[in-house]
Every structure is written in C-alpha cells, then in structure tokens.
PDB file of C-alpha atoms in Angstrom:
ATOM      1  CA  UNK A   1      22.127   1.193   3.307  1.00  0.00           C
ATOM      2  CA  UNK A   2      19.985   2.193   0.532  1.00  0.00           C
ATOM      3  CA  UNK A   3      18.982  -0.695  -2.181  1.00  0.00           C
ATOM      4  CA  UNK A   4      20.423   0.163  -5.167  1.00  0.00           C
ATOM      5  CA  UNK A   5      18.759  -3.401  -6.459  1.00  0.00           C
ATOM      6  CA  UNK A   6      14.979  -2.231  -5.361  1.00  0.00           C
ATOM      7  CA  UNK A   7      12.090  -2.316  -8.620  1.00  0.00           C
ATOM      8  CA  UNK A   8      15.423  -3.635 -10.897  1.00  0.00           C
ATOM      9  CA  UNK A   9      14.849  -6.160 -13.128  1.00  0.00           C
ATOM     10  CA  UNK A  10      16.584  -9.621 -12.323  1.00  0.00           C
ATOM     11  CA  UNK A  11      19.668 -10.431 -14.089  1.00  0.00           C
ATOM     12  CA  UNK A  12      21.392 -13.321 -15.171  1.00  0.00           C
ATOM     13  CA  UNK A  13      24.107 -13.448 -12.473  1.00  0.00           C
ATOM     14  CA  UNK A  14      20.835 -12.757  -9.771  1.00  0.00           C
ATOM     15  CA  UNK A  15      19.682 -15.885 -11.288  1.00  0.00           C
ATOM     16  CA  UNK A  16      22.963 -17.974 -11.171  1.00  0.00           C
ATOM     17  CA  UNK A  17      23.420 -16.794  -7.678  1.00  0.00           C
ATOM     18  CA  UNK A  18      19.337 -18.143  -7.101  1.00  0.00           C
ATOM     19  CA  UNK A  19      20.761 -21.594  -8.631  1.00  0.00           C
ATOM     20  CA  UNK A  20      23.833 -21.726  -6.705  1.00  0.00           C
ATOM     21  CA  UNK A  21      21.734 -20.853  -3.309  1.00  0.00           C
ATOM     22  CA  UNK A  22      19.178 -24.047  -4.108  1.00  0.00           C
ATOM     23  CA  UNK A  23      22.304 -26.148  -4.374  1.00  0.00           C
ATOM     24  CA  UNK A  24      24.074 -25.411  -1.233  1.00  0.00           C
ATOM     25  CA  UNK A  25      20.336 -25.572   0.093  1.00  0.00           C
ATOM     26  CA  UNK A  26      20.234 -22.247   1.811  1.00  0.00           C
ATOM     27  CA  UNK A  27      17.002 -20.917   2.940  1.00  0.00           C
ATOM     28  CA  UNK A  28      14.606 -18.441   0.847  1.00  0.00           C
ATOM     29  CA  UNK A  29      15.222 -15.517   2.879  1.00  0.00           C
ATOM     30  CA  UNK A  30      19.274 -15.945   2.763  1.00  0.00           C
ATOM     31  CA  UNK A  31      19.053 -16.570  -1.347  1.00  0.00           C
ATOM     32  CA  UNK A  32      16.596 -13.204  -1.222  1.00  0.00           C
ATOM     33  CA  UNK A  33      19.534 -10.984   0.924  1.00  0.00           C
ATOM     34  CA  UNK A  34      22.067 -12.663  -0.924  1.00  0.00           C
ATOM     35  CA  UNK A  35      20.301 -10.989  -4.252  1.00  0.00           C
ATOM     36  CA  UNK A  36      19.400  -7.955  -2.060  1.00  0.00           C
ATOM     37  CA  UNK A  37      15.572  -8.802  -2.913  1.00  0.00           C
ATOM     38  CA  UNK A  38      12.143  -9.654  -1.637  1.00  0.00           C
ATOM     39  CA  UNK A  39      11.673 -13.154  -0.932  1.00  0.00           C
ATOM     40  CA  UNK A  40       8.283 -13.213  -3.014  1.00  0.00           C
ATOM     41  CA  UNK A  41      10.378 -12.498  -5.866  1.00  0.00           C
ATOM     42  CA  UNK A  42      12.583 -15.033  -5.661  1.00  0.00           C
ATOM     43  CA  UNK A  43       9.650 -17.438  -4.540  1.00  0.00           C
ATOM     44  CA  UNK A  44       8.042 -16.655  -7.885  1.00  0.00           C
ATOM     45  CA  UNK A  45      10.998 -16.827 -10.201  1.00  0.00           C
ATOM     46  CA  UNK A  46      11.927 -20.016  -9.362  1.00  0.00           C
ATOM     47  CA  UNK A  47       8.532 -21.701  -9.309  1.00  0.00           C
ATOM     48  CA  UNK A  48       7.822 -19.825 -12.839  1.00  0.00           C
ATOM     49  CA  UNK A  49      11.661 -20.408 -14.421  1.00  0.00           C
ATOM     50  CA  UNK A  50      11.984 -23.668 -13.436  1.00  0.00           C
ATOM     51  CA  UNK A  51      11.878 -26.819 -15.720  1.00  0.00           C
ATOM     52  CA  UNK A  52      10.614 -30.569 -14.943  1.00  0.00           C
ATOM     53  CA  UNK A  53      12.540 -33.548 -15.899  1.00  0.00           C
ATOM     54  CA  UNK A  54      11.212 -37.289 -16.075  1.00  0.00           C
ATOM     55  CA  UNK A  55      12.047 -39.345 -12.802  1.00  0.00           C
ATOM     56  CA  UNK A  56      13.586 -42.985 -12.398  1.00  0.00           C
ATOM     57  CA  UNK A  57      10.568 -44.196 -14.789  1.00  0.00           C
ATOM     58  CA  UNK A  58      11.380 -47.895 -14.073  1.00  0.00           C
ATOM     59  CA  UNK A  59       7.928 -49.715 -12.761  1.00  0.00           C
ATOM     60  CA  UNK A  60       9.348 -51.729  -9.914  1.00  0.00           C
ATOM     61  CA  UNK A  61       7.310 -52.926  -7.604  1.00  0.00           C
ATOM     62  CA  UNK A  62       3.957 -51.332  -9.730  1.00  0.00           C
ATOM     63  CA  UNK A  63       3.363 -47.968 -10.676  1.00  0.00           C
ATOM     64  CA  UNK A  64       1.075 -47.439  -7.160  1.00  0.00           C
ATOM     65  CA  UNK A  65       3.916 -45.161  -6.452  1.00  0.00           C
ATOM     66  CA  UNK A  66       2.677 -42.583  -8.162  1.00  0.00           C
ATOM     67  CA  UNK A  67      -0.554 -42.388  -6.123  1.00  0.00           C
ATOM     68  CA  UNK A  68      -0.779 -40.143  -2.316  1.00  0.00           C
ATOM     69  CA  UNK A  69      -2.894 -43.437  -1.021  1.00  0.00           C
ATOM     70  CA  UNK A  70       0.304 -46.072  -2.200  1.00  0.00           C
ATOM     71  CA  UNK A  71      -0.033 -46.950   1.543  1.00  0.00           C
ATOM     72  CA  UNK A  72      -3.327 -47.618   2.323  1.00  0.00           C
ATOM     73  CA  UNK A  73      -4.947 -49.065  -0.540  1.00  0.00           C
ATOM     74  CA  UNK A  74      -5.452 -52.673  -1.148  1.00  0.00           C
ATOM     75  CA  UNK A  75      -7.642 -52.829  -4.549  1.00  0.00           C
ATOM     76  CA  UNK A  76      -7.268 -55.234  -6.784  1.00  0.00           C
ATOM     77  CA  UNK A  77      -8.695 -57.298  -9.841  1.00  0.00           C
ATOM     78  CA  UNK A  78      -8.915 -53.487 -11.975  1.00  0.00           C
ATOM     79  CA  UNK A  79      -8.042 -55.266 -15.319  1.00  0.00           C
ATOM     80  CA  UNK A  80     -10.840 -57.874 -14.478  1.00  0.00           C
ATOM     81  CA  UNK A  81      -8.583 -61.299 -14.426  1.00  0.00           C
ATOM     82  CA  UNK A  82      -8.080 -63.255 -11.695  1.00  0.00           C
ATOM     83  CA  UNK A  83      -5.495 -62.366  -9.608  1.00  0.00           C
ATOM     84  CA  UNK A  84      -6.189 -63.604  -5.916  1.00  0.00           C
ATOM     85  CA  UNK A  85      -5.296 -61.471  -3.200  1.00  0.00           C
ATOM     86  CA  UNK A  86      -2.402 -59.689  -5.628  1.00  0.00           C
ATOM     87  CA  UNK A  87      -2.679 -56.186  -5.093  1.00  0.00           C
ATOM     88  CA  UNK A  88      -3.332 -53.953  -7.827  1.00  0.00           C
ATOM     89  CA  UNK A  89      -0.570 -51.349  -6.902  1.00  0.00           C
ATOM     90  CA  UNK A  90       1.861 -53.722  -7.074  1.00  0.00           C
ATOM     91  CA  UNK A  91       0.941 -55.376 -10.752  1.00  0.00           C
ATOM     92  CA  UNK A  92       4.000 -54.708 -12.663  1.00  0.00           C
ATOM     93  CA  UNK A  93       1.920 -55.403 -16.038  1.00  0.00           C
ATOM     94  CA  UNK A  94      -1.043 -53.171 -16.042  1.00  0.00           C
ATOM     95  CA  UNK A  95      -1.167 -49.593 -14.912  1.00  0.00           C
ATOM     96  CA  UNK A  96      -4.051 -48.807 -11.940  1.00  0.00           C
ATOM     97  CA  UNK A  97      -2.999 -45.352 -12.099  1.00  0.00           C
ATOM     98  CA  UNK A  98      -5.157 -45.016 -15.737  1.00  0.00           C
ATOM     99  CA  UNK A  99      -8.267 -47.747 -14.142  1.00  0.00           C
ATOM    100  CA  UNK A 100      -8.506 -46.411 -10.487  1.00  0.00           C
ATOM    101  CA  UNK A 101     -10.994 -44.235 -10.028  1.00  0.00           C
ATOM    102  CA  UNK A 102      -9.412 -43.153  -6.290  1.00  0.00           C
ATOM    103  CA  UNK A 103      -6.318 -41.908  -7.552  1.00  0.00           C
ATOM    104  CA  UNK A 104      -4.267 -39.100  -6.364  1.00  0.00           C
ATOM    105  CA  UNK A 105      -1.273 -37.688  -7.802  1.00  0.00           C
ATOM    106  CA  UNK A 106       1.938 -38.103  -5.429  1.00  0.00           C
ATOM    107  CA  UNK A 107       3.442 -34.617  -4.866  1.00  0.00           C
ATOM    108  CA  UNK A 108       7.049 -34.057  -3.538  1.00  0.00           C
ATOM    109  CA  UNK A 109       6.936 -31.551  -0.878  1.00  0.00           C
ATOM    110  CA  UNK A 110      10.201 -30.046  -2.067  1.00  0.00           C
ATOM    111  CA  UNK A 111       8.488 -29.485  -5.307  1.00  0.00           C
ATOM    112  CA  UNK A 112       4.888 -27.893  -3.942  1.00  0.00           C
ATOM    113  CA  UNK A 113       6.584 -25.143  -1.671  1.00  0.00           C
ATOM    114  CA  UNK A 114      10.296 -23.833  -1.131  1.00  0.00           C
ATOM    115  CA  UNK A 115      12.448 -24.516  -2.947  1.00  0.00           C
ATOM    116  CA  UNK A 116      10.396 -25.832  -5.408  1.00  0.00           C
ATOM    117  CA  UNK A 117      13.134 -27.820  -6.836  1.00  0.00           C
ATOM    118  CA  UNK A 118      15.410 -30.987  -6.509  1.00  0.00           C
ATOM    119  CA  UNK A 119      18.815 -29.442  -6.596  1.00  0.00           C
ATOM    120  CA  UNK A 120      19.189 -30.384  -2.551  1.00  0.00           C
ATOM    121  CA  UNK A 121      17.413 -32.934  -2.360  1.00  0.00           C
ATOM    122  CA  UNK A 122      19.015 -36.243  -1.244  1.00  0.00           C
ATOM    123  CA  UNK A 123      16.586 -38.746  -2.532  1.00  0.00           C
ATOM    124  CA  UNK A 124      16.622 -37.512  -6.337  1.00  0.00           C
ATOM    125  CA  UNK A 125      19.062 -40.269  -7.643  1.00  0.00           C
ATOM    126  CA  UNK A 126      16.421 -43.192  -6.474  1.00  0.00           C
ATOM    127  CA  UNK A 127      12.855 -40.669  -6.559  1.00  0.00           C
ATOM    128  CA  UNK A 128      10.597 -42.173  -9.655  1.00  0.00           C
ATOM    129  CA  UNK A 129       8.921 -38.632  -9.423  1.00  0.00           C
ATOM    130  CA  UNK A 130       8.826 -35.542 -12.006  1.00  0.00           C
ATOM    131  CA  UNK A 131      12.428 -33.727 -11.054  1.00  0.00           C
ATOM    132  CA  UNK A 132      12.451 -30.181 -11.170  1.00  0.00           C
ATOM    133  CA  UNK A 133      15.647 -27.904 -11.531  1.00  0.00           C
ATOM    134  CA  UNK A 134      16.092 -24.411 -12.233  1.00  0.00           C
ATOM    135  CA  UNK A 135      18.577 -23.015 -15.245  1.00  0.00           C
ATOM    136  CA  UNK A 136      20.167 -19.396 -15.033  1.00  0.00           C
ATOM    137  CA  UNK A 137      20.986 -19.060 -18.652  1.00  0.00           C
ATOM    138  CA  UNK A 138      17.133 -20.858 -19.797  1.00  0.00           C
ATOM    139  CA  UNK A 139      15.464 -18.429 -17.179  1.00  0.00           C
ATOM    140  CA  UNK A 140      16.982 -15.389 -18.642  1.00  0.00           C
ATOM    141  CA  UNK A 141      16.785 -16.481 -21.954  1.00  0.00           C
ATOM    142  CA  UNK A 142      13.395 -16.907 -21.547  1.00  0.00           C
ATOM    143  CA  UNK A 143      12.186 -14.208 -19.333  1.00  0.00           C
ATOM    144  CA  UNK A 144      13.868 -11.759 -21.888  1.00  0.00           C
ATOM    145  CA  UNK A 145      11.603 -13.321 -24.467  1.00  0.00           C
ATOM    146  CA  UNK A 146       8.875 -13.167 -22.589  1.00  0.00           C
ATOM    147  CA  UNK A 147       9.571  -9.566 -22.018  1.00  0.00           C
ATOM    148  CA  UNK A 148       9.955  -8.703 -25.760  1.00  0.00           C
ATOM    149  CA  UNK A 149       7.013 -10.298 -26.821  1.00  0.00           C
ATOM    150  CA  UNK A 150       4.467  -9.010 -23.851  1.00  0.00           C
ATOM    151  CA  UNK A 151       5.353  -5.368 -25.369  1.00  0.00           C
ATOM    152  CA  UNK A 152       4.221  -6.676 -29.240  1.00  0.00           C
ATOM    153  CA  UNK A 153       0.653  -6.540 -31.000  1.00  0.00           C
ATOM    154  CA  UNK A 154      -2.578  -4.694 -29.785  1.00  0.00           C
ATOM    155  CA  UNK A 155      -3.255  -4.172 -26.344  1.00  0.00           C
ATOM    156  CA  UNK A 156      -6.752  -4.717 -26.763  1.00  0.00           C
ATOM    157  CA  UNK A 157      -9.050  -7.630 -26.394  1.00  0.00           C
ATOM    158  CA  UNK A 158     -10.455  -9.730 -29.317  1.00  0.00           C
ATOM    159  CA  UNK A 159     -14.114  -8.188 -28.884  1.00  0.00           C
ATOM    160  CA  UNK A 160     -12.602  -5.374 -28.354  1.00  0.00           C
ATOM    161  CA  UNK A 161     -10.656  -5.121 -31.814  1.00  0.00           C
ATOM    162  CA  UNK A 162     -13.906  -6.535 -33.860  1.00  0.00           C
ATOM    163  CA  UNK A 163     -15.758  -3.579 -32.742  1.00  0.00           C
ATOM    164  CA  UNK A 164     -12.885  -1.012 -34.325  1.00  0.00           C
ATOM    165  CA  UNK A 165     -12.383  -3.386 -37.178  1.00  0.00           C
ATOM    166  CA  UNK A 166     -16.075  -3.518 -38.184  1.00  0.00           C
ATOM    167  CA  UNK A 167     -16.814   0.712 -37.188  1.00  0.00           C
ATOM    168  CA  UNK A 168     -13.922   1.781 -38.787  1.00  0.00           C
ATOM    169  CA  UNK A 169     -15.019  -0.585 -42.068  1.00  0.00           C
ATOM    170  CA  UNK A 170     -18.170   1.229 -42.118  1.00  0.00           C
ATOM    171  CA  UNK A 171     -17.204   4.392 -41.749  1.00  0.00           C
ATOM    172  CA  UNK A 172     -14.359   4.258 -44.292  1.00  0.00           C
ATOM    173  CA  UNK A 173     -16.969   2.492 -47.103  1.00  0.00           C
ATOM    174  CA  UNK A 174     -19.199   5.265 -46.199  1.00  0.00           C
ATOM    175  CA  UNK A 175     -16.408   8.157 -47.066  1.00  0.00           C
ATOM    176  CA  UNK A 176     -15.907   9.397 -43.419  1.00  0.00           C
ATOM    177  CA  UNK A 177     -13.017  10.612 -42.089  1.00  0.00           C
ATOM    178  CA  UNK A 178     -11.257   8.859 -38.531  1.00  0.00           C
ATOM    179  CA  UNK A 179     -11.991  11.633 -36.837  1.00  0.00           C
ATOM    180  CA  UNK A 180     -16.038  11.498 -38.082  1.00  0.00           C
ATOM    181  CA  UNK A 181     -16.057   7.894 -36.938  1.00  0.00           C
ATOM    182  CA  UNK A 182     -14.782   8.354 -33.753  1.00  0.00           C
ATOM    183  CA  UNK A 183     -17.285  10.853 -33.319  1.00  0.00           C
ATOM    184  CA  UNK A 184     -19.627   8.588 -34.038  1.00  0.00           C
ATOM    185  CA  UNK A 185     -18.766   5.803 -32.061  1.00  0.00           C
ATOM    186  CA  UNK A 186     -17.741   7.016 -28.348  1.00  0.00           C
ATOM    187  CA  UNK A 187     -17.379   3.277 -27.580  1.00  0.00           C
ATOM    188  CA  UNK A 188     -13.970   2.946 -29.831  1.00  0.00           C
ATOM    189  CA  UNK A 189     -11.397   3.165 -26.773  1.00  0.00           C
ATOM    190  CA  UNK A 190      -8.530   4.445 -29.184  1.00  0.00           C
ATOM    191  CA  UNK A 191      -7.335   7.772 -30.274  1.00  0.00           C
ATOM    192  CA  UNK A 192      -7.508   8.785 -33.862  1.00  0.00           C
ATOM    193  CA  UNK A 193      -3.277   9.032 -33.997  1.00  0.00           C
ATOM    194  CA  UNK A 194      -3.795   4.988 -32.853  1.00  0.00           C
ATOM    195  CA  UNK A 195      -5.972   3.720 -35.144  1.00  0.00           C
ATOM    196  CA  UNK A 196      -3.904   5.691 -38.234  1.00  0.00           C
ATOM    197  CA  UNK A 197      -1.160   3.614 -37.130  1.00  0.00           C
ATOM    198  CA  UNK A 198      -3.331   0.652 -36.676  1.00  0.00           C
ATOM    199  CA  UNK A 199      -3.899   0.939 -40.630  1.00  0.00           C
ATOM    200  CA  UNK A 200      -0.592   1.782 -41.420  1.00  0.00           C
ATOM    201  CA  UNK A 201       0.781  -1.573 -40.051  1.00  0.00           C
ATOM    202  CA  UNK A 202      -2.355  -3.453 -42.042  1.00  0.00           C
ATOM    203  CA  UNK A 203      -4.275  -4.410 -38.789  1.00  0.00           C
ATOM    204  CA  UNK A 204      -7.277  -3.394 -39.358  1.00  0.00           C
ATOM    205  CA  UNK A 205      -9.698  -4.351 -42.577  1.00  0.00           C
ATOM    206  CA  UNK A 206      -8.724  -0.828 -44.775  1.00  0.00           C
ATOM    207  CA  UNK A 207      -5.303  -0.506 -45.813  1.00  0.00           C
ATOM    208  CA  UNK A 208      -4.170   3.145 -46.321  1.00  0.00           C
ATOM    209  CA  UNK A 209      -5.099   3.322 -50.009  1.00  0.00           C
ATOM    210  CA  UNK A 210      -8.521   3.547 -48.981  1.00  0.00           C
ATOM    211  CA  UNK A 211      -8.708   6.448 -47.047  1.00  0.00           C
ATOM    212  CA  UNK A 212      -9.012   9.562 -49.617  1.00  0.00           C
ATOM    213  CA  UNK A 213      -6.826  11.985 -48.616  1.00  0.00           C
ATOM    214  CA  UNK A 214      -4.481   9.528 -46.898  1.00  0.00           C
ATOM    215  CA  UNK A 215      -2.084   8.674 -50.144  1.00  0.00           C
ATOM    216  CA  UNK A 216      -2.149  12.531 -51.145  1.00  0.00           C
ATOM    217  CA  UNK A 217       0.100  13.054 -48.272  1.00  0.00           C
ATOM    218  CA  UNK A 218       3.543  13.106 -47.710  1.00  0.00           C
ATOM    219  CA  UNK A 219       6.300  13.844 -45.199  1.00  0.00           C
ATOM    220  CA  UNK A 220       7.995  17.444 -45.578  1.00  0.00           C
ATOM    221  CA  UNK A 221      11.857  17.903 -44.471  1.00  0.00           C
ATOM    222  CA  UNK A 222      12.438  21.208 -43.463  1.00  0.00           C
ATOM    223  CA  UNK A 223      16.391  21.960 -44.067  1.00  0.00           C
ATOM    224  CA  UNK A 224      18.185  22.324 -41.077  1.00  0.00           C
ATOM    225  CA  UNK A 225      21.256  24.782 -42.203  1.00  0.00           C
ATOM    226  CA  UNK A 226      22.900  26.937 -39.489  1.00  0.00           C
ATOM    227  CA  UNK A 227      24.182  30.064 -40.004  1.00  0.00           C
ATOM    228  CA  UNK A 228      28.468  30.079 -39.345  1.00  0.00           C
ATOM    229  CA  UNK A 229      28.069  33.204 -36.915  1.00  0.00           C
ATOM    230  CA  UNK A 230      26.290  30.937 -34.184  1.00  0.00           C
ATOM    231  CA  UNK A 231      29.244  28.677 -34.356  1.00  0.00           C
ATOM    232  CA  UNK A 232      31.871  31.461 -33.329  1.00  0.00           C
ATOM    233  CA  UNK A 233      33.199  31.673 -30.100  1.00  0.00           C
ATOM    234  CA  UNK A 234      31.183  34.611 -28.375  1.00  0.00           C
ATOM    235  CA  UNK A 235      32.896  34.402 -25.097  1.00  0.00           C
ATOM    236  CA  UNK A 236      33.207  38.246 -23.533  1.00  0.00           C
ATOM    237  CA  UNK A 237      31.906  39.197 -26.795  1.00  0.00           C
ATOM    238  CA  UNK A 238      28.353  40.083 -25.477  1.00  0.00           C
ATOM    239  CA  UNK A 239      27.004  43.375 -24.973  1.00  0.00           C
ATOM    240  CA  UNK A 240      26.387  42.576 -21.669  1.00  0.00           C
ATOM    241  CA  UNK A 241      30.383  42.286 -21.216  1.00  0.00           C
ATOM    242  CA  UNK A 242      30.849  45.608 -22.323  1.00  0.00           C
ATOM    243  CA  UNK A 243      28.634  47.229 -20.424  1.00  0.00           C
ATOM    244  CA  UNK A 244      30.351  45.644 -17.466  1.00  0.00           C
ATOM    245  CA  UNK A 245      33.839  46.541 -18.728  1.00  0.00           C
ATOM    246  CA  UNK A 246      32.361  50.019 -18.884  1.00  0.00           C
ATOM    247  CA  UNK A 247      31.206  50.078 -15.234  1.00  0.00           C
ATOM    248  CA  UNK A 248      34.568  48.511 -14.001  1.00  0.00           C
ATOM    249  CA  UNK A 249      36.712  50.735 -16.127  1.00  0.00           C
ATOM    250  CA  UNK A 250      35.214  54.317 -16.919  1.00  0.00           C
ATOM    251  CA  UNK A 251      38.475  55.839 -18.123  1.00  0.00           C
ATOM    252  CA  UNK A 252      38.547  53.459 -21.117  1.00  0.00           C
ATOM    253  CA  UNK A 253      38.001  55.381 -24.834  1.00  0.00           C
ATOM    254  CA  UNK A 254      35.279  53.877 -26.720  1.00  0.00           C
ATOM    255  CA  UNK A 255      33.295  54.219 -29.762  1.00  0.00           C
ATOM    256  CA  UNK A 256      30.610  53.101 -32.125  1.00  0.00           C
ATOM    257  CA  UNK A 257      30.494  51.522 -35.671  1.00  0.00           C
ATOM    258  CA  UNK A 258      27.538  50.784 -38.061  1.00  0.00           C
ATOM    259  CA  UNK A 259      27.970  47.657 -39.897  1.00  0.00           C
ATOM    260  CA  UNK A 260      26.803  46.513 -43.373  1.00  0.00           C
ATOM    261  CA  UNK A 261      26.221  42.565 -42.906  1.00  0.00           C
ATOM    262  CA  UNK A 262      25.143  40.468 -46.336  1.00  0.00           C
ATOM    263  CA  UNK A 263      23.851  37.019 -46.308  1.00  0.00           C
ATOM    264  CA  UNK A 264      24.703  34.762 -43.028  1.00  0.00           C
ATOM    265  CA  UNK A 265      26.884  32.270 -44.922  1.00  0.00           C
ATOM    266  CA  UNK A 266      28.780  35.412 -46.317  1.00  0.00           C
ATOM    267  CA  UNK A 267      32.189  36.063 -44.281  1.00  0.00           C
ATOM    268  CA  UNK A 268      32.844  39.469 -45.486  1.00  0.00           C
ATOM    269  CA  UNK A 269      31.257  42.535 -43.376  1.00  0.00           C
ATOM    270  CA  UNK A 270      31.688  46.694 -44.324  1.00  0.00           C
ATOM    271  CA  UNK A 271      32.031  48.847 -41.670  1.00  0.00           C
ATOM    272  CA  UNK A 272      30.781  52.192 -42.901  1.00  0.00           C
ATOM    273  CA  UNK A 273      30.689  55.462 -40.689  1.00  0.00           C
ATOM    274  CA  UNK A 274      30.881  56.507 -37.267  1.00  0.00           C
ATOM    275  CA  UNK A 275      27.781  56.976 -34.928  1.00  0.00           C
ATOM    276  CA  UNK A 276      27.513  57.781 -31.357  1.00  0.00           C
ATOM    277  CA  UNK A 277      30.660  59.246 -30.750  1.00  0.00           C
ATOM    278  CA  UNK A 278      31.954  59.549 -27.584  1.00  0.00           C
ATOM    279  CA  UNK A 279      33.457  63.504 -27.141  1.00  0.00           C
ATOM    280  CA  UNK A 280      36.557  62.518 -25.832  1.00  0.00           C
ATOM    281  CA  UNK A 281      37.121  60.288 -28.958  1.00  0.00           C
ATOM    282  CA  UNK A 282      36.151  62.777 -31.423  1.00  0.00           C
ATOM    283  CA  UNK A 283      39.000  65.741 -30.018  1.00  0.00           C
ATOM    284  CA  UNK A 284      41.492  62.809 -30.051  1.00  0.00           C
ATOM    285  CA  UNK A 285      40.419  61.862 -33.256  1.00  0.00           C
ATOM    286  CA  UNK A 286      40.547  65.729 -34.861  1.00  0.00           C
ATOM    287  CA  UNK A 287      44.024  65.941 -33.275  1.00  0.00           C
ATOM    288  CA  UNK A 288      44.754  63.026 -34.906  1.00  0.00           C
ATOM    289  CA  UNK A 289      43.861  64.518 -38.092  1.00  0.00           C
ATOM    290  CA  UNK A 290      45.183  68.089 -37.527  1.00  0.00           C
ATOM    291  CA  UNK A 291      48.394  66.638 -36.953  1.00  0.00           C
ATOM    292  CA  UNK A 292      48.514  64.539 -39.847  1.00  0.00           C
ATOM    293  CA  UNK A 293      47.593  67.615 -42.151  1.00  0.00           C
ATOM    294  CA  UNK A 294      50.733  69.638 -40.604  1.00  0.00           C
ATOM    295  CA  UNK A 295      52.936  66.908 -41.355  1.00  0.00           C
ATOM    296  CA  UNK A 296      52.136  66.922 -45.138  1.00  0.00           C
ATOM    297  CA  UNK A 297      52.221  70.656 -45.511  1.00  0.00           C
ATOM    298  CA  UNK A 298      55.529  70.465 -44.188  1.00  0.00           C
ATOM    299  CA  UNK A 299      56.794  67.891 -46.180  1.00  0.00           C
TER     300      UNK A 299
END
C-alpha cells in the first residue's frame, strides 16, 4: 500500500501517538509503523522535542552519584580537612563533583540512545538523574514556531549582508541606479527585484527616499470592467453550431442580417437590411409580399 504519510510533515496526533508508544515502551521501529514513518524520524523528533526535568536532587549518601567512576574511586581529603579514610564521594557536606579533577558525568542509557526518555523507565521515581520526557502539545507548539521563524529575515550571512549594505551605500551616495551597482559589483549574490525589497522593508542603510526616481513612482490600477455580452449564455449560439445545424439539416431556410451594435454596456442593437440572401428565401419572401399587396387592393 502506497504511503500517503511519506515527505508529510508530523502532526500533533503523530506526536501524541510517539508519546503514547514511549509509555507502553514499544520499540522504535513499532512507534515508526505505527506513524507510518522512518524510524530516523522519529529517532530525531524525540531526541530534539524532548524536555529535561531535575531528578530526586536529595544528596544522600554524597553527590559521587553523579560521577561514571562512583564505583571505583576512593579519593578523599578534596576540601583539604582532615577526614581519615572518609571517602570523598560520600561527604554529604562538600560537593567533589565541582573539586575533582577525574570527574565524569553519569549518563542514563535510556537517555543517550532509544528512547531517549524516562516515560518506561522503572527506576525514575528513586533515579537522582536529569529526567527526560517528551510533550505532544510543547513539540508541536514548538516545532510550528520553529517553522515560522526559519522562513523570516535574510537568508544571507552577516559578511555577506555588510558587503550589500556598504556597495549599495556607495553606489546610492554616488547617484547610481541598482541596476548600475550591481553591474558594478558581480560579487552582490542578489537580484536587483531583492535588494528593492530589501530597502523597502528598511534593511539595508538607504531608505527609499533616497533613491531619485524611487518616490516619483506609483502603482497604476488598470479598471477591470467586463463587457455584459461575455456574461450571456452562448450555448449553441456559436457559428460553429450553425454550420453544423447546416450540415445535419440542409432543407432548413436561412438567412443573413447586418447588425448596428453601440457601446458594449448598451443593451439595445438595430438590425438594418438584408445581405446574403439565400434564393429560396428571397421567392418566399416576394410571395410573401405579392400576396400581401393583393390582399389590400382587394380590400
């Protein structure tokens, strides 16, 4: 079957289906069919949506918990006093973590590869680690943010930008048109239509004012009126219909009128004389006549 869900933008209920996968503690691959996704993808938006929270902060037994060589290290006498054979990992007053020079952060291996969160984990309630969880509504709040603002300001770089700023400066001082400066400086990477609008939203140095010719300008509006004949109904109206009525019907009488037509909007249309008569409507048409001339005579 064909994913409809391929190159699509996650979606809130993709994301509360992600958080409701990490709870029941299903694997990456089932959460990525589930979602009909890659598993990289939902790899990545859980390690970059996800949020820490502060652990069971309460120093019991020391703070050498928070060091990878808790087990194996037996220094002591950091803060300089005397404290025997009292091991500095377990001091309760003074933090080795901050004095030791051989420390090494603890890491949770639930939080350095799938599922990169604590949602399943069994230990959480008692772990004096960083917790991290994963929110649907914060990761879609903020990957829509995110999304917003990658698509605002200049897509240039800040060296990049100086160099327009400061040739564009020039050029204007000197009286030269956008088009002259860009001429003269092939390095400039934008198009003269860009860096018009680059003035017009005040990014660069010059404001519109002082280009010359720039405040002498103004938009036009052409009128868009439309005449009333285009809006009539010109169904089997077309001469293209009547030739084909005369093709399927070669017996039928028909003639031709010259028309008078005034302005479009006008709705009133003379029809002045005859031209192109067919023959067979012209003897019906003098019969016509004839007979209508014998009737007055009579009367």
């Amino acid at each position: 079957m064909k994913n409809d869900k391929l190159n699509k933008h996650l979606t809130q209920e993709d994301r509360t289906n992600i958080l409701e996968g990490l709870i029941k503690g299903l694997k990456l691959k089932d959460i990525a069919k589930s979602n009909r996704k890659d598993p990289t993808t939902i790899s990545k938006e859980i390690k970059l949506r996800r949020y820490s929270k502060p652990g069971n902060q309460y120093n019991r037994g020391g703070y050498g918990y928070l060091c990878a060589n808790l087990e194996t290290c037996e220094i002591n006498n950091l803060c300089g006093s005397s404290c025997g054979n009292y091991r500095c990992k377990r001091c309760k007053s003074i933090n080795c973590t901050l004095k030791c020079d051989n420390f090494v952060q603890k890491e949770c291996k639930s939080i350095t590869r799938f599922p990169f969160t604590c949602h399943s984990c069994s230990k959480k309630t008692t772990c004096r680690l960083d917790h991290y969880y994963y929110d649907p509504k914060l990761a879609d709040s903020e990957y829509r943010e995110k999304l917003k603002t990658s698509r605002e300001g200049i897509n240039l770089t800040e060296n990049e930008f100086r160099i327009i700023d400061e040739a564009i400066k020039d050029g204007v001082e000197r009286g030269l048109s956008i088009y002259v400066i860009l001429k003269e400086h092939p390095e400039i990477v934008c198009s003269e239509r860009t860096v018009y609008r680059y003035i017009e939203k005040r990014y660069l140095s010059i404001k519109s004012i002082d280009l010359r010719r720039k405040v002498t300008y103004k938009k036009r509006y052409k009128s868009k009126v439309k005449s009333e004949a285009n809006k009539k109904d010109r169904v089997n109206r077309l001469h293209s219909d009547f030739v084909k009525l005369m093709i399927d019907e070669p017996n039928i009488l028909y003639w031709q009128l010259d028309l008078v037509e005034g302005l479009k909007t006008d709705k009133h249309y003379i029809n002045t004389n005859f031209g192109d008569v067919d023959t067979r409507i012209t003897t019906q048409i003098e019969a016509s006549i004839n007979t209508l001339k014998t009737t007055n005579n009579k009367a």
